[in-house]
């Protein structure tokens, strides 16, 4: 594969990743999700602000776009292209060119690319992450658990180059985007997920 092909994969994946389901869904309702709740455009904040239904739609949209980016990478450059596409799809979600580079935290996109590229490790980590969220109701902790455990398992069972290094990049992106959540977790101030609480209603 040529450098130009990898560059094409990176650009395509970034542009695909930059599309934000959360921002679009909120805009349809006349709202800017980046001005409410945690100011993130991801599924967790959409759920808190607009309700579970919108949160699930956001999750699905983000999962599909990351999967599409991986598919484009495979189509152009095979398995290495999928890994490049995965990184740039997450980067696009986090810093979307269409929305002043203000996006989400990249976890759903990370889940998608990990499942497609390293499914066994990703599914084991996902199961553990769901358990962590169920027990603690800290979505941020569950999110970091998913990416962190996936990375650990990949480092143990897969070669460091390229998969281990690739997984570490995803982990670093996740930790960076969750840096304020990590500080709140350490201080005992992190918000818990409460699906029973009604989302705030925007004044008419």
Coordinates of C-alpha atoms in Angstrom, one line a residue:
X1 CA 0.0 0.0 0.0
X2 CA 1.2 3.5 -0.8
X3 CA 1.4 6.5 1.6
X4 CA -1.2 8.2 -0.5
X5 CA -3.7 5.4 0.1
X6 CA -3.1 5.6 3.9
X7 CA -3.6 9.3 3.7
X8 CA -6.8 8.8 1.9
X9 CA -8.0 6.4 4.5
X10 CA -7.1 8.8 7.3
X11 CA -8.9 11.7 5.7
X12 CA -12.0 9.7 4.8
X13 CA -12.2 8.2 8.3
X14 CA -11.8 11.6 10.0
X15 CA -14.5 13.1 7.9
X16 CA -16.8 10.2 8.6
X17 CA -16.0 10.3 12.3
X18 CA -16.7 14.1 12.3
X19 CA -20.4 13.5 11.7
X20 CA -22.1 13.8 15.1
X21 CA -25.4 11.9 15.7
X22 CA -25.8 13.6 19.0
X23 CA -25.5 17.1 17.6
X24 CA -27.8 16.4 14.7
X25 CA -30.5 14.8 16.9
X26 CA -30.4 17.7 19.4
X27 CA -30.5 20.2 16.6
X28 CA -33.7 18.6 15.3
X29 CA -35.2 19.4 18.7
X30 CA -33.9 22.9 18.5
X31 CA -31.1 22.3 21.0
X32 CA -27.3 22.4 21.1
X33 CA -26.2 19.4 23.2
X34 CA -22.8 21.0 23.6
X35 CA -24.3 23.7 25.8
X36 CA -26.2 21.3 28.1
X37 CA -25.1 18.8 30.7
X38 CA -21.5 17.8 30.4
X39 CA -21.2 19.8 27.1
X40 CA -20.3 16.5 25.3
X41 CA -22.1 15.4 22.1
X42 CA -21.7 11.7 23.0
X43 CA -24.4 9.2 23.9
X44 CA -24.1 9.5 27.7
X45 CA -24.7 13.2 27.7
X46 CA -27.5 12.9 25.2
X47 CA -29.1 10.3 27.4
X48 CA -28.9 12.6 30.5
X49 CA -30.2 15.6 28.7
X50 CA -32.7 14.2 26.2
X51 CA -33.6 10.8 27.5
X52 CA -32.7 7.1 26.9
X53 CA -34.3 6.9 23.4
X54 CA -32.2 9.7 22.0
X55 CA -29.1 8.3 23.8
X56 CA -29.6 4.9 22.1
X57 CA -30.0 6.5 18.7
X58 CA -26.8 8.5 19.3
X59 CA -25.0 5.3 20.4
X60 CA -26.2 3.5 17.2
X61 CA -25.2 6.4 15.0
X62 CA -21.7 6.7 16.4
X63 CA -21.2 2.9 16.2
X64 CA -22.3 2.8 12.6
X65 CA -20.1 5.7 11.5
X66 CA -17.0 4.1 13.1
X67 CA -17.9 0.8 11.5
X68 CA -18.2 2.5 8.2
X69 CA -14.9 4.2 8.6
X70 CA -13.2 0.8 9.4
X71 CA -14.9 -0.7 6.3
X72 CA -13.5 2.1 4.1
X73 CA -10.1 1.4 5.6
X74 CA -10.3 -2.3 4.8
X75 CA -11.5 -1.5 1.3
X76 CA -8.6 0.7 0.5
X77 CA -5.7 -0.7 2.5
X78 CA -6.9 -4.0 4.1
X79 CA -6.3 -4.8 7.8
X80 CA -3.7 -2.0 8.3
X81 CA -6.1 0.4 6.8
X82 CA -8.8 -0.6 9.3
X83 CA -6.5 0.3 12.2
X84 CA -5.6 3.7 10.6
X85 CA -9.3 4.3 10.0
X86 CA -10.2 3.4 13.6
X87 CA -7.9 6.0 15.1
X88 CA -9.0 8.8 12.7
X89 CA -12.7 8.0 13.1
X90 CA -12.3 8.5 16.9
X91 CA -10.3 11.6 16.3
X92 CA -13.0 12.9 14.1
X93 CA -15.6 12.2 16.7
X94 CA -13.6 14.0 19.4
X95 CA -12.6 17.0 17.3
X96 CA -15.1 17.2 14.4
X97 CA -14.3 19.6 11.6
X98 CA -18.0 20.2 11.0
X99 CA -18.7 21.5 14.5
X100 CA -15.8 23.8 15.4
X101 CA -13.8 20.8 16.6
X102 CA -16.0 20.3 19.7
X103 CA -17.3 16.8 19.9
X104 CA -17.6 13.8 22.2
X105 CA -15.2 11.6 24.1
X106 CA -14.9 8.8 21.5
X107 CA -15.9 5.8 23.5
X108 CA -18.7 4.4 21.3
X109 CA -16.4 4.8 18.3
X110 CA -13.6 3.1 20.2
X111 CA -15.9 0.2 21.1
X112 CA -16.9 -0.2 17.5
X113 CA -13.4 -0.2 16.1
X114 CA -12.1 -2.5 18.8
X115 CA -14.9 -5.0 18.2
X116 CA -14.2 -5.0 14.4
X117 CA -10.4 -5.3 14.8
X118 CA -9.9 -7.3 18.0
X119 CA -13.4 -8.8 18.7
X120 CA -12.6 -11.3 21.5
X121 CA -10.7 -8.9 23.6
X122 CA -13.2 -6.1 23.0
X123 CA -16.2 -8.2 23.9
X124 CA -14.7 -9.5 27.1
X125 CA -13.8 -5.9 28.0
X126 CA -17.3 -4.7 27.0
X127 CA -18.9 -7.3 29.3
X128 CA -16.8 -6.1 32.2
X129 CA -17.5 -2.5 31.4
X130 CA -21.3 -3.1 31.5
X131 CA -20.8 -4.8 34.9
X132 CA -18.8 -1.8 36.2
X133 CA -21.5 0.6 35.1
X134 CA -24.3 -1.5 36.6
X135 CA -22.5 -1.7 39.9
X136 CA -21.3 1.9 40.2
X137 CA -23.5 3.8 37.7
X138 CA -20.3 5.7 36.6
X139 CA -20.4 5.6 32.8
X140 CA -17.0 7.2 32.6
X141 CA -15.5 4.5 34.8
X142 CA -17.1 1.8 32.6
X143 CA -15.9 3.5 29.5
X144 CA -12.3 3.7 30.7
X145 CA -12.7 0.1 31.8
X146 CA -13.7 -1.0 28.4
X147 CA -10.8 0.6 26.5
X148 CA -8.3 -0.1 29.3
X149 CA -9.1 -3.8 29.6
X150 CA -9.2 -4.2 25.8
X151 CA -5.8 -2.7 25.6
X152 CA -4.4 -4.8 28.4
X153 CA -5.7 -8.0 26.8
X154 CA -4.4 -7.0 23.4
X155 CA -1.0 -6.3 24.9
X156 CA -1.0 -9.8 26.5
X157 CA -2.3 -11.9 23.7
X158 CA -1.4 -9.9 20.5
X159 CA 1.9 -8.6 19.1
X160 CA 2.9 -5.2 20.3
X161 CA 3.4 -4.1 16.6
X162 CA 1.0 -3.2 15.3
X163 CA -2.0 -4.1 17.5
X164 CA -0.6 -3.3 20.9
X165 CA 0.7 0.1 19.9
X166 CA -2.6 0.8 18.1
X167 CA -4.6 -0.1 21.2
X168 CA -2.4 2.2 23.3
X169 CA -3.2 5.1 21.1
X170 CA -6.9 4.5 21.5
X171 CA -6.4 4.3 25.3
X172 CA -4.5 7.5 25.4
X173 CA -7.2 9.3 23.4
X174 CA -9.9 7.9 25.9
X175 CA -7.9 9.0 28.9
X176 CA -7.2 12.4 27.5
X177 CA -10.9 13.0 26.7
X178 CA -11.9 11.7 30.2
X179 CA -9.3 13.7 32.1
X180 CA -11.9 15.8 33.9
X181 CA -14.0 12.7 34.7
X182 CA -11.0 11.1 36.2
X183 CA -10.3 14.0 38.4
X184 CA -14.0 14.0 39.5
X185 CA -13.8 10.3 40.2
X186 CA -10.8 10.8 42.4
X187 CA -12.5 13.6 44.3
X188 CA -15.8 11.6 44.6
X189 CA -17.7 14.2 42.6
X190 CA -18.5 12.3 39.4
X191 CA -22.1 12.2 38.3
X192 CA -23.9 8.9 38.3
X193 CA -26.2 7.7 35.5
X194 CA -29.8 7.9 36.6
X195 CA -32.2 6.6 33.9
X196 CA -35.2 7.2 36.1
X197 CA -34.5 10.9 36.3
X198 CA -36.5 12.8 33.7
X199 CA -34.4 14.8 31.2
X200 CA -34.8 18.6 31.6
X201 CA -37.4 20.1 29.4
X202 CA -36.4 23.0 27.3
X203 CA -38.5 26.1 27.9
X204 CA -40.8 27.0 25.0

